[in-house]
mmCIF file of N, CA and C in Angstrom:
data_model
loop_
_atom_site.group_PDB
_atom_site.id
_atom_site.type_symbol
_atom_site.label_atom_id
_atom_site.label_comp_id
_atom_site.label_asym_id
_atom_site.label_seq_id
_atom_site.Cartn_x
_atom_site.Cartn_y
_atom_site.Cartn_z
ATOM 1 N N MET I 1 19.296 0.408 -12.053
ATOM 2 C CA MET I 1 19.637 0.688 -10.681
ATOM 3 C C MET I 1 19.043 -0.401 -9.801
ATOM 4 N N LEU I 2 19.823 -0.878 -8.887
ATOM 5 C CA LEU I 2 19.378 -1.876 -7.924
ATOM 6 C C LEU I 2 19.493 -1.265 -6.544
ATOM 7 N N PHE I 3 18.433 -1.371 -5.741
ATOM 8 C CA PHE I 3 18.469 -0.833 -4.383
ATOM 9 C C PHE I 3 17.560 -1.668 -3.498
ATOM 10 N N ALA I 4 17.743 -1.499 -2.207
ATOM 11 C CA ALA I 4 16.897 -2.168 -1.215
ATOM 12 C C ALA I 4 16.505 -1.142 -0.164
ATOM 13 N N LEU I 5 15.268 -1.222 0.276
ATOM 14 C CA LEU I 5 14.781 -0.353 1.347
ATOM 15 C C LEU I 5 14.353 -1.223 2.515
ATOM 16 N N SER I 6 14.801 -0.868 3.689
ATOM 17 C CA SER I 6 14.391 -1.603 4.887
ATOM 18 C C SER I 6 13.066 -1.039 5.397
ATOM 19 N N VAL I 7 12.430 -1.758 6.286
ATOM 20 C CA VAL I 7 11.191 -1.283 6.909
ATOM 21 C C VAL I 7 11.457 0.027 7.657
ATOM 22 N N GLU I 8 12.652 0.187 8.201
ATOM 23 C CA GLU I 8 13.006 1.430 8.902
ATOM 24 C C GLU I 8 12.949 2.640 7.972
ATOM 25 N N ALA I 9 13.241 2.443 6.680
ATOM 26 C CA ALA I 9 13.193 3.552 5.721
ATOM 27 C C ALA I 9 11.782 4.127 5.600
ATOM 28 N N PHE I 10 10.776 3.324 5.944
ATOM 29 C CA PHE I 10 9.390 3.768 5.904
ATOM 30 C C PHE I 10 8.930 4.293 7.263
ATOM 31 N N GLY I 11 9.830 4.267 8.248
ATOM 32 C CA GLY I 11 9.504 4.778 9.577
ATOM 33 C C GLY I 11 8.849 3.777 10.502
ATOM 34 N N HIS I 12 9.066 2.477 10.263
ATOM 35 C CA HIS I 12 8.432 1.448 11.083
ATOM 36 C C HIS I 12 9.462 0.515 11.718
ATOM 37 N N ASP I 13 9.036 -0.172 12.758
ATOM 38 C CA ASP I 13 9.861 -1.136 13.484
ATOM 39 C C ASP I 13 9.865 -2.466 12.729
ATOM 40 N N PRO I 14 11.033 -2.966 12.339
ATOM 41 C CA PRO I 14 11.083 -4.227 11.575
ATOM 42 C C PRO I 14 10.644 -5.448 12.375
ATOM 43 N N ASP I 15 10.550 -5.338 13.694
ATOM 44 C CA ASP I 15 10.068 -6.456 14.504
ATOM 45 C C ASP I 15 8.549 -6.531 14.520
ATOM 46 N N ALA I 16 7.874 -5.456 14.058
ATOM 47 C CA ALA I 16 6.414 -5.420 14.111
ATOM 48 C C ALA I 16 5.764 -5.243 12.741
ATOM 49 N N VAL I 17 6.562 -4.947 11.718
ATOM 50 C CA VAL I 17 6.030 -4.647 10.381
ATOM 51 C C VAL I 17 6.866 -5.362 9.336
ATOM 52 N N TRP I 18 6.220 -5.807 8.264
ATOM 53 C CA TRP I 18 6.957 -6.447 7.172
ATOM 54 C C TRP I 18 6.339 -6.045 5.834
ATOM 55 N N THR I 19 7.082 -6.316 4.759
ATOM 56 C CA THR I 19 6.623 -6.009 3.416
ATOM 57 C C THR I 19 5.697 -7.111 2.938
ATOM 58 N N GLU I 20 4.549 -6.723 2.416
ATOM 59 C CA GLU I 20 3.583 -7.662 1.863
ATOM 60 C C GLU I 20 3.871 -7.841 0.375
ATOM 61 N N TRP I 21 3.493 -8.981 -0.180
ATOM 62 C CA TRP I 21 3.758 -9.244 -1.601
ATOM 63 C C TRP I 21 2.946 -8.342 -2.513
ATOM 64 N N SER I 22 1.791 -7.852 -2.043
ATOM 65 C CA SER I 22 0.969 -6.985 -2.887
ATOM 66 C C SER I 22 1.671 -5.647 -3.099
ATOM 67 N N GLY I 23 1.350 -5.005 -4.162
ATOM 68 C CA GLY I 23 2.007 -3.766 -4.563
ATOM 69 C C GLY I 23 2.329 -3.874 -6.035
ATOM 70 N N GLY I 24 3.200 -3.043 -6.523
ATOM 71 C CA GLY I 24 3.576 -3.080 -7.932
ATOM 72 C C GLY I 24 3.934 -1.698 -8.415
ATOM 73 N N TYR I 25 3.899 -1.512 -9.725
ATOM 74 C CA TYR I 25 4.271 -0.230 -10.318
ATOM 75 C C TYR I 25 3.044 0.611 -10.633
ATOM 76 N N LEU I 26 2.972 1.791 -10.018
ATOM 77 C CA LEU I 26 1.911 2.746 -10.315
ATOM 78 C C LEU I 26 2.208 3.426 -11.655
ATOM 79 N N THR I 27 3.470 3.769 -11.852
ATOM 80 C CA THR I 27 3.979 4.310 -13.119
ATOM 81 C C THR I 27 5.324 3.629 -13.361
ATOM 82 N N PRO I 28 5.941 3.832 -14.517
ATOM 83 C CA PRO I 28 7.256 3.215 -14.732
ATOM 84 C C PRO I 28 8.320 3.644 -13.715
ATOM 85 N N ASP I 29 8.139 4.814 -13.094
ATOM 86 C CA ASP I 29 9.126 5.340 -12.149
ATOM 87 C C ASP I 29 8.673 5.313 -10.693
ATOM 88 N N THR I 30 7.458 4.819 -10.439
ATOM 89 C CA THR I 30 6.911 4.838 -9.080
ATOM 90 C C THR I 30 6.329 3.476 -8.713
ATOM 91 N N ALA I 31 6.827 2.917 -7.631
ATOM 92 C CA ALA I 31 6.308 1.641 -7.127
ATOM 93 C C ALA I 31 5.426 1.874 -5.914
ATOM 94 N N VAL I 32 4.459 0.989 -5.727
ATOM 95 C CA VAL I 32 3.636 0.968 -4.522
ATOM 96 C C VAL I 32 4.146 -0.184 -3.674
ATOM 97 N N VAL I 33 4.515 0.110 -2.426
ATOM 98 C CA VAL I 33 4.977 -0.900 -1.483
ATOM 99 C C VAL I 33 3.965 -0.968 -0.349
ATOM 100 N N THR I 34 3.531 -2.179 -0.013
ATOM 101 C CA THR I 34 2.550 -2.381 1.050
ATOM 102 C C THR I 34 3.235 -2.982 2.261
ATOM 103 N N LEU I 35 3.049 -2.344 3.416
ATOM 104 C CA LEU I 35 3.574 -2.847 4.686
ATOM 105 C C LEU I 35 2.401 -3.292 5.548
ATOM 106 N N VAL I 36 2.580 -4.392 6.273
ATOM 107 C CA VAL I 36 1.540 -4.921 7.148
ATOM 108 C C VAL I 36 2.135 -5.256 8.511
ATOM 109 N N GLY I 37 1.258 -5.387 9.503
ATOM 110 C CA GLY I 37 1.691 -5.811 10.823
ATOM 111 C C GLY I 37 1.146 -4.942 11.930
ATOM 112 N N ASP I 38 1.443 -5.345 13.161
ATOM 113 C CA ASP I 38 0.968 -4.625 14.338
ATOM 114 C C ASP I 38 1.522 -3.208 14.419
ATOM 115 N N GLY I 39 2.671 -2.970 13.814
ATOM 116 C CA GLY I 39 3.286 -1.643 13.850
ATOM 117 C C GLY I 39 2.535 -0.599 13.050
ATOM 118 N N VAL I 40 1.612 -1.011 12.199
ATOM 119 C CA VAL I 40 0.790 -0.064 11.451
ATOM 120 C C VAL I 40 -0.663 -0.113 11.913
ATOM 121 N N ARG I 41 -0.930 -0.791 13.047
ATOM 122 C CA ARG I 41 -2.292 -0.907 13.581
ATOM 123 C C ARG I 41 -2.879 0.486 13.806
ATOM 124 N N GLY I 42 -4.148 0.625 13.494
ATOM 125 C CA GLY I 42 -4.815 1.907 13.639
ATOM 126 C C GLY I 42 -4.587 2.807 12.442
ATOM 127 N N LYS I 43 -3.894 2.290 11.422
ATOM 128 C CA LYS I 43 -3.618 3.080 10.229
ATOM 129 C C LYS I 43 -4.054 2.321 8.990
ATOM 130 N N ARG I 44 -5.193 1.634 9.049
ATOM 131 C CA ARG I 44 -5.649 0.886 7.876
ATOM 132 C C ARG I 44 -5.935 1.845 6.740
ATOM 133 N N ASP I 45 -5.339 1.612 5.599
ATOM 134 C CA ASP I 45 -5.443 2.484 4.433
ATOM 135 C C ASP I 45 -6.879 2.724 4.019
ATOM 136 N N GLY I 46 -7.723 1.717 4.093
ATOM 137 C CA GLY I 46 -9.096 1.842 3.618
ATOM 138 C C GLY I 46 -9.999 2.657 4.518
ATOM 139 N N ASP I 47 -9.584 2.927 5.741
ATOM 140 C CA ASP I 47 -10.412 3.700 6.651
ATOM 141 C C ASP I 47 -10.464 5.147 6.206
ATOM 142 N N GLY I 48 -11.650 5.666 6.056
ATOM 143 C CA GLY I 48 -11.791 7.064 5.688
ATOM 144 C C GLY I 48 -11.250 7.988 6.767
ATOM 145 N N ASP I 49 -11.341 7.549 8.039
ATOM 146 C CA ASP I 49 -10.887 8.396 9.130
ATOM 147 C C ASP I 49 -9.483 8.057 9.598
ATOM 148 N N GLY I 50 -8.849 7.073 8.958
ATOM 149 C CA GLY I 50 -7.465 6.748 9.276
ATOM 150 C C GLY I 50 -7.276 5.909 10.520
ATOM 151 N N GLY I 51 -8.327 5.371 11.104
ATOM 152 C CA GLY I 51 -8.098 4.630 12.332
ATOM 153 C C GLY I 51 -8.964 3.405 12.505
ATOM 154 N N GLY I 52 -8.477 2.538 13.365
ATOM 155 C CA GLY I 52 -9.238 1.422 13.895
ATOM 156 C C GLY I 52 -9.763 0.433 12.903
ATOM 157 N N GLY I 53 -11.056 0.461 12.710
ATOM 158 C CA GLY I 53 -11.679 -0.534 11.842
ATOM 159 C C GLY I 53 -11.812 -1.842 12.576
ATOM 160 N N ASP I 54 -12.027 -2.903 11.869
ATOM 161 C CA ASP I 54 -12.163 -4.232 12.427
ATOM 162 C C ASP I 54 -10.779 -4.763 12.787
ATOM 163 N N GLU I 55 -10.512 -4.921 14.067
ATOM 164 C CA GLU I 55 -9.187 -5.342 14.514
ATOM 165 C C GLU I 55 -8.837 -6.753 14.057
ATOM 166 N N ALA I 56 -9.841 -7.548 13.619
ATOM 167 C CA ALA I 56 -9.547 -8.881 13.103
ATOM 168 C C ALA I 56 -8.848 -8.793 11.746
ATOM 169 N N GLU I 57 -9.063 -7.685 11.042
ATOM 170 C CA GLU I 57 -8.398 -7.489 9.767
ATOM 171 C C GLU I 57 -6.985 -6.991 10.017
ATOM 172 N N GLU I 58 -6.073 -7.441 9.177
ATOM 173 C CA GLU I 58 -4.687 -7.029 9.328
ATOM 174 C C GLU I 58 -4.531 -5.567 8.928
ATOM 175 N N SER I 59 -3.799 -4.822 9.746
ATOM 176 C CA SER I 59 -3.545 -3.428 9.441
ATOM 177 C C SER I 59 -2.470 -3.331 8.385
ATOM 178 N N TYR I 60 -2.587 -2.325 7.533
ATOM 179 C CA TYR I 60 -1.607 -2.144 6.468
ATOM 180 C C TYR I 60 -1.497 -0.678 6.100
ATOM 181 N N ARG I 61 -0.456 -0.364 5.368
ATOM 182 C CA ARG I 61 -0.227 0.987 4.867
ATOM 183 C C ARG I 61 0.517 0.876 3.548
ATOM 184 N N CYS I 62 0.111 1.667 2.558
ATOM 185 C CA CYS I 62 0.791 1.704 1.261
ATOM 186 C C CYS I 62 1.688 2.927 1.175
ATOM 187 N N TYR I 63 2.809 2.761 0.509
ATOM 188 C CA TYR I 63 3.768 3.849 0.300
ATOM 189 C C TYR I 63 4.159 3.896 -1.163
ATOM 190 N N LEU I 64 4.551 5.084 -1.616
ATOM 191 C CA LEU I 64 5.104 5.266 -2.951
ATOM 192 C C LEU I 64 6.622 5.296 -2.836
ATOM 193 N N VAL I 65 7.295 4.646 -3.780
ATOM 194 C CA VAL I 65 8.748 4.630 -3.826
ATOM 195 C C VAL I 65 9.189 5.138 -5.195
ATOM 196 N N ASP I 66 10.069 6.128 -5.187
ATOM 197 C CA ASP I 66 10.667 6.636 -6.420
ATOM 198 C C ASP I 66 11.761 5.652 -6.815
ATOM 199 N N VAL I 67 11.526 4.860 -7.852
ATOM 200 C CA VAL I 67 12.481 3.808 -8.204
ATOM 201 C C VAL I 67 13.733 4.353 -8.879
ATOM 202 N N ARG I 68 13.671 5.545 -9.431
ATOM 203 C CA ARG I 68 14.882 6.147 -10.013
ATOM 204 C C ARG I 68 15.850 6.589 -8.929
ATOM 205 N N ALA I 69 15.304 7.180 -7.862
ATOM 206 C CA ALA I 69 16.140 7.671 -6.771
ATOM 207 C C ALA I 69 16.362 6.618 -5.690
ATOM 208 N N GLY I 70 15.483 5.617 -5.628
ATOM 209 C CA GLY I 70 15.576 4.599 -4.586
ATOM 210 C C GLY I 70 15.160 5.116 -3.223
ATOM 211 N N THR I 71 14.171 6.031 -3.210
ATOM 212 C CA THR I 71 13.740 6.646 -1.962
ATOM 213 C C THR I 71 12.231 6.525 -1.765
ATOM 214 N N VAL I 72 11.816 6.588 -0.509
ATOM 215 C CA VAL I 72 10.394 6.594 -0.167
ATOM 216 C C VAL I 72 9.851 7.983 -0.476
ATOM 217 N N ALA I 73 8.801 8.050 -1.292
ATOM 218 C CA ALA I 73 8.220 9.331 -1.691
ATOM 219 C C ALA I 73 7.077 9.760 -0.774
ATOM 220 N N GLY I 74 6.557 8.857 0.056
ATOM 221 C CA GLY I 74 5.477 9.207 0.982
ATOM 222 C C GLY I 74 4.399 8.151 1.029
ATOM 223 N N GLU I 75 3.420 8.391 1.877
ATOM 224 C CA GLU I 75 2.300 7.467 2.013
ATOM 225 C C GLU I 75 1.378 7.586 0.808
ATOM 226 N N PHE I 76 0.672 6.502 0.529
ATOM 227 C CA PHE I 76 -0.241 6.428 -0.606
ATOM 228 C C PHE I 76 -1.581 5.911 -0.105
ATOM 229 N N THR I 77 -2.616 6.728 -0.211
ATOM 230 C CA THR I 77 -3.954 6.310 0.194
ATOM 231 C C THR I 77 -4.656 5.729 -1.024
ATOM 232 N N ALA I 78 -4.740 4.415 -1.057
ATOM 233 C CA ALA I 78 -5.295 3.722 -2.215
ATOM 234 C C ALA I 78 -6.783 3.429 -2.067
ATOM 235 N N HIS I 79 -7.330 3.601 -0.872
ATOM 236 C CA HIS I 79 -8.746 3.342 -0.586
ATOM 237 C C HIS I 79 -9.106 1.869 -0.720
ATOM 238 N N GLY I 80 -8.159 0.982 -0.465
ATOM 239 C CA GLY I 80 -8.426 -0.447 -0.519
ATOM 240 C C GLY I 80 -9.084 -0.943 0.757
ATOM 241 N N ARG I 81 -9.783 -2.066 0.649
ATOM 242 C CA ARG I 81 -10.455 -2.650 1.808
ATOM 243 C C ARG I 81 -9.521 -3.508 2.646
ATOM 244 N N HIS I 82 -8.433 -4.004 2.044
ATOM 245 C CA HIS I 82 -7.429 -4.793 2.748
ATOM 246 C C HIS I 82 -6.145 -4.736 1.921
ATOM 247 N N SER I 83 -5.085 -5.330 2.419
ATOM 248 C CA SER I 83 -3.779 -5.196 1.766
ATOM 249 C C SER I 83 -3.715 -5.803 0.370
ATOM 250 N N TYR I 84 -4.609 -6.720 0.047
ATOM 251 C CA TYR I 84 -4.613 -7.334 -1.287
ATOM 252 C C TYR I 84 -5.589 -6.662 -2.243
ATOM 253 N N ASP I 85 -6.206 -5.576 -1.809
ATOM 254 C CA ASP I 85 -7.247 -4.903 -2.591
ATOM 255 C C ASP I 85 -6.698 -3.708 -3.369
ATOM 256 N N VAL I 86 -5.405 -3.669 -3.600
ATOM 257 C CA VAL I 86 -4.774 -2.578 -4.338
ATOM 258 C C VAL I 86 -3.935 -3.202 -5.448
ATOM 259 N N ARG I 87 -4.304 -2.948 -6.698
ATOM 260 C CA ARG I 87 -3.590 -3.521 -7.853
ATOM 261 C C ARG I 87 -3.139 -2.402 -8.785
ATOM 262 N N PRO I 88 -1.892 -1.914 -8.606
ATOM 263 C CA PRO I 88 -1.375 -0.876 -9.508
ATOM 264 C C PRO I 88 -1.314 -1.404 -10.944
ATOM 265 N N LEU I 89 -1.666 -0.544 -11.904
ATOM 266 C CA LEU I 89 -1.722 -0.955 -13.299
ATOM 267 C C LEU I 89 -0.567 -0.427 -14.148
ATOM 268 N N GLY I 90 0.291 0.432 -13.570
ATOM 269 C CA GLY I 90 1.473 0.900 -14.278
ATOM 270 C C GLY I 90 1.274 2.148 -15.119
ATOM 271 N N ASP I 91 0.035 2.595 -15.250
ATOM 272 C CA ASP I 91 -0.255 3.782 -16.068
ATOM 273 C C ASP I 91 -0.715 4.966 -15.223
ATOM 274 N N GLY I 92 -0.452 4.921 -13.919
ATOM 275 C CA GLY I 92 -0.897 5.977 -13.003
ATOM 276 C C GLY I 92 -2.242 5.676 -12.374
ATOM 277 N N SER I 93 -2.794 4.511 -12.664
ATOM 278 C CA SER I 93 -4.079 4.123 -12.081
ATOM 279 C C SER I 93 -3.926 2.792 -11.360
ATOM 280 N N TRP I 94 -4.941 2.448 -10.569
ATOM 281 C CA TRP I 94 -4.941 1.177 -9.848
ATOM 282 C C TRP I 94 -6.375 0.703 -9.675
ATOM 283 N N LEU I 95 -6.508 -0.585 -9.469
ATOM 284 C CA LEU I 95 -7.815 -1.177 -9.201
ATOM 285 C C LEU I 95 -7.952 -1.426 -7.714
ATOM 286 N N THR I 96 -9.131 -1.189 -7.214
ATOM 287 C CA THR I 96 -9.504 -1.509 -5.845
ATOM 288 C C THR I 96 -10.986 -1.870 -5.896
ATOM 289 N N SER I 97 -11.635 -1.962 -4.770
ATOM 290 C CA SER I 97 -13.063 -2.275 -4.795
ATOM 291 C C SER I 97 -13.833 -1.300 -3.931
ATOM 292 N N ASP I 98 -15.113 -1.142 -4.268
ATOM 293 C CA ASP I 98 -15.970 -0.274 -3.462
ATOM 294 C C ASP I 98 -16.504 -1.082 -2.281
ATOM 295 N N PRO I 99 -17.236 -0.462 -1.372
ATOM 296 C CA PRO I 99 -17.726 -1.184 -0.188
ATOM 297 C C PRO I 99 -18.541 -2.436 -0.496
ATOM 298 N N SER I 100 -19.171 -2.495 -1.663
ATOM 299 C CA SER I 100 -19.962 -3.673 -2.007
ATOM 300 C C SER I 100 -19.113 -4.751 -2.691
ATOM 301 N N GLY I 101 -17.808 -4.458 -2.919
ATOM 302 C CA GLY I 101 -16.922 -5.438 -3.526
ATOM 303 C C GLY I 101 -16.763 -5.307 -5.023
ATOM 304 N N HIS I 102 -17.434 -4.351 -5.649
ATOM 305 C CA HIS I 102 -17.311 -4.156 -7.096
ATOM 306 C C HIS I 102 -16.004 -3.438 -7.416
ATOM 307 N N PRO I 103 -15.363 -3.779 -8.536
ATOM 308 C CA PRO I 103 -14.094 -3.154 -8.894
ATOM 309 C C PRO I 103 -14.251 -1.665 -9.228
ATOM 310 N N VAL I 104 -13.229 -0.905 -8.835
ATOM 311 C CA VAL I 104 -13.183 0.530 -9.094
ATOM 312 C C VAL I 104 -11.776 0.855 -9.585
ATOM 313 N N ARG I 105 -11.702 1.601 -10.683
ATOM 314 C CA ARG I 105 -10.394 2.067 -11.168
ATOM 315 C C ARG I 105 -10.200 3.505 -10.701
ATOM 316 N N ARG I 106 -9.066 3.747 -10.046
ATOM 317 C CA ARG I 106 -8.757 5.074 -9.521
ATOM 318 C C ARG I 106 -7.496 5.595 -10.187
ATOM 319 N N ARG I 107 -7.338 6.914 -10.177
ATOM 320 C CA ARG I 107 -6.145 7.558 -10.739
ATOM 321 C C ARG I 107 -5.486 8.445 -9.706
ATOM 322 N N ALA I 108 -4.177 8.528 -9.816
ATOM 323 C CA ALA I 108 -3.399 9.366 -8.886
ATOM 324 C C ALA I 108 -3.621 10.831 -9.184
#
């Protein structure tokens, strides 16, 4: 199956948000898509409280996509420190880092 999802499918303005290269397959049927830009400001994934953080850092949000259906399955809280700090491994787990920068493997 081949499909394309626009930024609007995730509920964001395409003039303020774009797809980041980071992301990948969480499972064979589920992809992680990372969106970045001013349109997701105040929604940094790594924030425990869901807001603000260091405004110098780019805001981002991760989403799950059902690749069989070609639909957005919802937001994904990966606990990453920035948009490049989420590495799906394809087996239902992903790598990120703890506050000190050490790698952490998490499971869905």
